[in-house]
Short mmCIF file of C-alpha atoms in Angstrom, two decimals:
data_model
loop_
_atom_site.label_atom_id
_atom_site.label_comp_id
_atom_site.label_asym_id
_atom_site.label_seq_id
_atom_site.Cartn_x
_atom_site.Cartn_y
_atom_site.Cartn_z
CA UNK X 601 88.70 72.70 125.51
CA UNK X 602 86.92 70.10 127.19
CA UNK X 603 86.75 66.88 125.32
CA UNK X 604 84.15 63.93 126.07
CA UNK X 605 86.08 60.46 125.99
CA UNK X 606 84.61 57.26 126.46
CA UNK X 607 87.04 54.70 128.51
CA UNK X 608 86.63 51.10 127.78
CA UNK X 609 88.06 49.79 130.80
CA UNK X 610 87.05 46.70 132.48
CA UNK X 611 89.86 46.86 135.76
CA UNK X 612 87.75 49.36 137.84
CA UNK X 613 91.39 50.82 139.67
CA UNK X 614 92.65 51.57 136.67
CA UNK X 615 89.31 52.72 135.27
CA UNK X 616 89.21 54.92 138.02
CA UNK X 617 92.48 56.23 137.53
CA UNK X 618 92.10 57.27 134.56
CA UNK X 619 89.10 58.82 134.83
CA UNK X 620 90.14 60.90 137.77
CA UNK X 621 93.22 62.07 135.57
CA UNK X 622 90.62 63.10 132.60
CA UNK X 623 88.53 64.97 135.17
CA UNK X 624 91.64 66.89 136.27
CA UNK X 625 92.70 67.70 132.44
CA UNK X 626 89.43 68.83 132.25
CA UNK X 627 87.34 66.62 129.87
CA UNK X 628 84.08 64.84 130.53
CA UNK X 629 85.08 60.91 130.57
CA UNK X 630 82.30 58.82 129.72
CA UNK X 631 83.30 54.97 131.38
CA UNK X 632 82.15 51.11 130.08
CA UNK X 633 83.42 47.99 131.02
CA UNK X 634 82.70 46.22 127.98
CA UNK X 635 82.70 46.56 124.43
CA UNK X 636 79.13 45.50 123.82
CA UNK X 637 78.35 48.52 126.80
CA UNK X 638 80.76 50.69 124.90
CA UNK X 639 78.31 50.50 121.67
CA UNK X 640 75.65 51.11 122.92
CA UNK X 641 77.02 54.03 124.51
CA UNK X 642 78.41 54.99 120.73
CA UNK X 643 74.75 54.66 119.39
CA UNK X 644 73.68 57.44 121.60
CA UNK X 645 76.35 59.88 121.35
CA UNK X 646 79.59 60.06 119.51
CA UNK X 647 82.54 60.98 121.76
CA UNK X 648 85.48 62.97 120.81
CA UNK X 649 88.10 60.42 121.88
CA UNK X 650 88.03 56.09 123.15
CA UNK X 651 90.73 55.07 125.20
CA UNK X 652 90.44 51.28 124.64
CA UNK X 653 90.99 48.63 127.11
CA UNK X 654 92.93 45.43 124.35
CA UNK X 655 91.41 42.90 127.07
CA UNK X 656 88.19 42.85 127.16
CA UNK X 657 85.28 40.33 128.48
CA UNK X 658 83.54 39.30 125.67
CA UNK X 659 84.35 41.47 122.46
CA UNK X 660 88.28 42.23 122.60
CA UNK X 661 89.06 45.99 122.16
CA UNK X 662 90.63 45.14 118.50
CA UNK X 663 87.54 44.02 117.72
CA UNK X 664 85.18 46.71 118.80
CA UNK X 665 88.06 49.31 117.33
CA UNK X 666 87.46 47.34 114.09
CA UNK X 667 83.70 47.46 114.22
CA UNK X 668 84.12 51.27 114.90
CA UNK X 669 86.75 52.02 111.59
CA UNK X 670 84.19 50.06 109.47
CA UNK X 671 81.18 52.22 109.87
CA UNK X 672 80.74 55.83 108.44
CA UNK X 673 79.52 56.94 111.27
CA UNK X 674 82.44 56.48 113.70
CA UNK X 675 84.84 55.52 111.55
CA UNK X 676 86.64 58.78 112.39
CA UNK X 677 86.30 58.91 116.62
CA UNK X 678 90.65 58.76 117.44
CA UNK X 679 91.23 55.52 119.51
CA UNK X 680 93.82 55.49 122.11
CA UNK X 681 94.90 51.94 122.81
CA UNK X 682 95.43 50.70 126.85
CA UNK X 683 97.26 47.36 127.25
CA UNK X 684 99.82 45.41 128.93
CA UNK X 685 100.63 43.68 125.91
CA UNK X 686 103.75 45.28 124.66
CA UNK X 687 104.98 43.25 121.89
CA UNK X 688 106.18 44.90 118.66
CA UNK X 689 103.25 42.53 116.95
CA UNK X 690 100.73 43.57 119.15
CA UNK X 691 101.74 47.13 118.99
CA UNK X 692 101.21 46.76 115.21
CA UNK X 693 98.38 44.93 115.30
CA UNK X 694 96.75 47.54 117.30
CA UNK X 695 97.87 50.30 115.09
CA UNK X 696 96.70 48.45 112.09
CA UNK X 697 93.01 48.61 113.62
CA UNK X 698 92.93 51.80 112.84
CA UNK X 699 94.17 53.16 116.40
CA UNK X 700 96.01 56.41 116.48
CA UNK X 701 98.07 55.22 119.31
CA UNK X 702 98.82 52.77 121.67
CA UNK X 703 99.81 53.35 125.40
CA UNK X 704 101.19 50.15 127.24
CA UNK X 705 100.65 49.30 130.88
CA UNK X 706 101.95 51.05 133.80
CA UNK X 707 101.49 54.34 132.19
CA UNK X 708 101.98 58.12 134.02
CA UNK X 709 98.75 60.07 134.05
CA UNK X 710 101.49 63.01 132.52
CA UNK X 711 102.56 60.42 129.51
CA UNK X 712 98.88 59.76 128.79
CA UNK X 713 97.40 63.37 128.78
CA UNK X 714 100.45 63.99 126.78
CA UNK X 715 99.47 61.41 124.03
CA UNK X 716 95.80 62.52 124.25
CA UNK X 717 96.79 66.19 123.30
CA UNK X 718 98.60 64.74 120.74
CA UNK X 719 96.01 62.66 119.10
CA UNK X 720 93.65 65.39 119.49
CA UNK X 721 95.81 67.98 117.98
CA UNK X 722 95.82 65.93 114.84
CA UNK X 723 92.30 64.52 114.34
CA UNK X 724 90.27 66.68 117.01
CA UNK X 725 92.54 70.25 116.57
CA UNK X 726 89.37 72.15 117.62
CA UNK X 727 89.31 69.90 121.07
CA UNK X 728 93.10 70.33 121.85
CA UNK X 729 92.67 74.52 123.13
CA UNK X 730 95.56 75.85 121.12
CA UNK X 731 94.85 79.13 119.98
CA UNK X 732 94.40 79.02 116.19
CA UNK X 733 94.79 82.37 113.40
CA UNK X 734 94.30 82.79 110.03
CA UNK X 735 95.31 86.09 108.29
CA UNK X 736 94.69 87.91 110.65
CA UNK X 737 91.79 86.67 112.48
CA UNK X 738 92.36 84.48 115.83
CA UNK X 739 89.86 82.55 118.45
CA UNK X 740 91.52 81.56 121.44
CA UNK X 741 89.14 79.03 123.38
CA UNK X 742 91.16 79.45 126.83
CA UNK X 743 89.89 83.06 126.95
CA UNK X 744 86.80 82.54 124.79
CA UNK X 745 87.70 85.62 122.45
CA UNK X 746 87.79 86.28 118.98
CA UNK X 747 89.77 89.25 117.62
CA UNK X 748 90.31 90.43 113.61
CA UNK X 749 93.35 92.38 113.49
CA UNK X 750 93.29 92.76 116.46
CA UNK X 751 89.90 94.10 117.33
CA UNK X 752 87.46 92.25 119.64
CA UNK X 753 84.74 90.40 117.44
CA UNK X 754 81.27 89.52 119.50
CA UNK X 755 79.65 86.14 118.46
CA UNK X 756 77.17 83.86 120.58
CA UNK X 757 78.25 80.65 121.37
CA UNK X 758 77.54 78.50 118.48
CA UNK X 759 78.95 80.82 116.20
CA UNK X 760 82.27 80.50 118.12
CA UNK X 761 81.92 76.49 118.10
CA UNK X 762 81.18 76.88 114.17
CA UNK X 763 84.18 79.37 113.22
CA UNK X 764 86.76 76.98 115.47
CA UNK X 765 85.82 73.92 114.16
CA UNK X 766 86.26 75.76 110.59
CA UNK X 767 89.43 77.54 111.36
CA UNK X 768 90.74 74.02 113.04
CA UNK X 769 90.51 72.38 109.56
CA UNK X 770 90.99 74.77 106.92
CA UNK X 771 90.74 74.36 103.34
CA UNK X 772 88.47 71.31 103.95
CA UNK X 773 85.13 71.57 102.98
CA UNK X 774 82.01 69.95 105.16
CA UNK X 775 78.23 69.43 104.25
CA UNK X 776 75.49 70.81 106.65
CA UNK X 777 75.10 67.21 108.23
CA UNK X 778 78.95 66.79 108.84
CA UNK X 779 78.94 70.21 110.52
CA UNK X 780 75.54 69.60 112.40
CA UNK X 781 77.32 66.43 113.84
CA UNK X 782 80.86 68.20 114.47
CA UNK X 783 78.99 71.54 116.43
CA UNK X 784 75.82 70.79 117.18
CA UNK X 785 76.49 66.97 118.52
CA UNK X 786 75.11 64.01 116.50
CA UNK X 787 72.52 63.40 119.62
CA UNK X 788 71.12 66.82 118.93
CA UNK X 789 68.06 67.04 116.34
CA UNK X 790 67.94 70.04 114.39
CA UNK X 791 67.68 70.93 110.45
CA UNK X 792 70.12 70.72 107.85
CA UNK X 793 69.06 74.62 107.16
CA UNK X 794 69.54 75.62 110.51
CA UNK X 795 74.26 75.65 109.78
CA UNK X 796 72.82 78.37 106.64
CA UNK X 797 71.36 80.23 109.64
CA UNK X 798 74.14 80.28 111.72
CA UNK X 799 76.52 80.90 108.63
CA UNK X 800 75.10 83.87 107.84
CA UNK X 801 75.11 85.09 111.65
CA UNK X 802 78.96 84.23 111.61
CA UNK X 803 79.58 86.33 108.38
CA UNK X 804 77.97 89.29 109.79
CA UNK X 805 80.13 89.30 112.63
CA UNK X 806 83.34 88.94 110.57
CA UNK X 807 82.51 91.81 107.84
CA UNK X 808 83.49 94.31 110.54
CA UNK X 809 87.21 93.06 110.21
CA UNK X 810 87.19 92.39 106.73
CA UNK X 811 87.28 88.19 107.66
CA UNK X 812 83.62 87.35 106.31
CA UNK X 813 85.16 86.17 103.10
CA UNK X 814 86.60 83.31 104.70
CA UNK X 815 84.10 81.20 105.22
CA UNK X 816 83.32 80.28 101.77
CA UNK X 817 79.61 78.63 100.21
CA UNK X 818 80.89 75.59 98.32
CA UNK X 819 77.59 74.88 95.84
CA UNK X 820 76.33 71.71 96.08
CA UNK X 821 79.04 70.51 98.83
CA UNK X 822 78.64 72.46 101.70
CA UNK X 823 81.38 75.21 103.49
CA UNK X 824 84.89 75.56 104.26
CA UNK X 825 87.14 78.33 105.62
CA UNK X 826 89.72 78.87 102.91
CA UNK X 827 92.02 82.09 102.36
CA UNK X 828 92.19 81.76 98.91
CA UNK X 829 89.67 82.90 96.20
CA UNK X 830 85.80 80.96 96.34
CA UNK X 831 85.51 78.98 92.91
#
């Protein structure tokens, strides 16, 4: 599945570069040459991934991915780190920024989609494309199809966002305005009420395979796609 990445780059060849490789992996890069540019870019939209330029004019990348891990709102966005600097202390310090890895300079457009898959599949698992199934029921987002044992299950295209962002991270449970910024996009202005709609649209489509149970009402909290027993 496509994933939108912000690079914060300031070398425009290697900006380039990897921007070309993230159009060919199929994801919508998103590019600044600053930190200060990357913010502002942050305020408008949330992206699903930064790859992070260390050396940066003005605000160094450790910086900006400090800024980012101290606010609620973005505290969460995985941060690849790009830098020549490949001392053990640097490497730590990095990490210790909050980054989910760190990728040193000259780097193989192969090794770097590798570790964006991989960072995806742990924080982003509904933006890596794997196929994902729970007792039974499976969404594949290559082929855009839903099945419950094995027969085909119709649902529009924000109930299929919805369920695979649920199925992605199951057992957790999210409020409206968590899913509303996980589905809908945090640029997108909608109400809280609208995820009950949409809920209840997704349940309909599941009862003909017996999977509508899944997606449980936590009271007071929000929803979550568990297998065991709502309490």
């Amino acid at each position: 599945m496509s994933a939108m990445i912000l690079v914060v780059e300031d070398e425009p060849a290697i900006r380039e570069l990897v921007v070309l490789n993230l159009q060919q992996a199929g994801h919508r890069p998103v590019v600044a040459d600053s930190a200060e540019q990357a913010l502002a870019l942050v305020r408008e939209s949330l992206p699903d991934m930064i790859l992070l330029d260390w050396m940066l004019p003005g605000m160094s990348g450790v910086e900006f991915a400090r800024r980012l891990k101290a606010n609620g709102r973005t505290r969460d966005v995985p941060i690849i780190m790009l830098t020549a600097r490949s001392d053990e202390q640097d490497k730590i310090t990095g990490l210790e920024t909050g980054a989910d890895d760190y990728i040193t300079k000259p780097f193989s457009p192969r090794e770097l989609n590798a570790r964006i898959k991989a960072v995806l599949r742990r924080r982003a698992p509904q933006m890596a494309g794997d196929a994902v199934e729970v007792t039974g029921l499976r969404l594949d987002p290559a082929t855009h199809r839903v099945t419950g044992n094995d027969r085909p299950i119709e649902l529009g295209p924000t109930e299929f966002r919805l369920l695979h962002f649920l199925m992605a991270h199951p057992e957790r449970v999210y409020s409206r305005a968590q899913l509303l910024d996980q589905v809908w996009g945090n640029h997108v202005f909608v109400e809280d009420r609208t995820v009950d709609v949409h809920i209840r649209r997704l349940r309909c489509a599941l009862e003909a395979t017996g999977h509508d149970g899944l997606v449980q009402t936590v009271r007071g909290s929000g929803y979550r796609l568990s297998v065991h027993a709502n309490s």
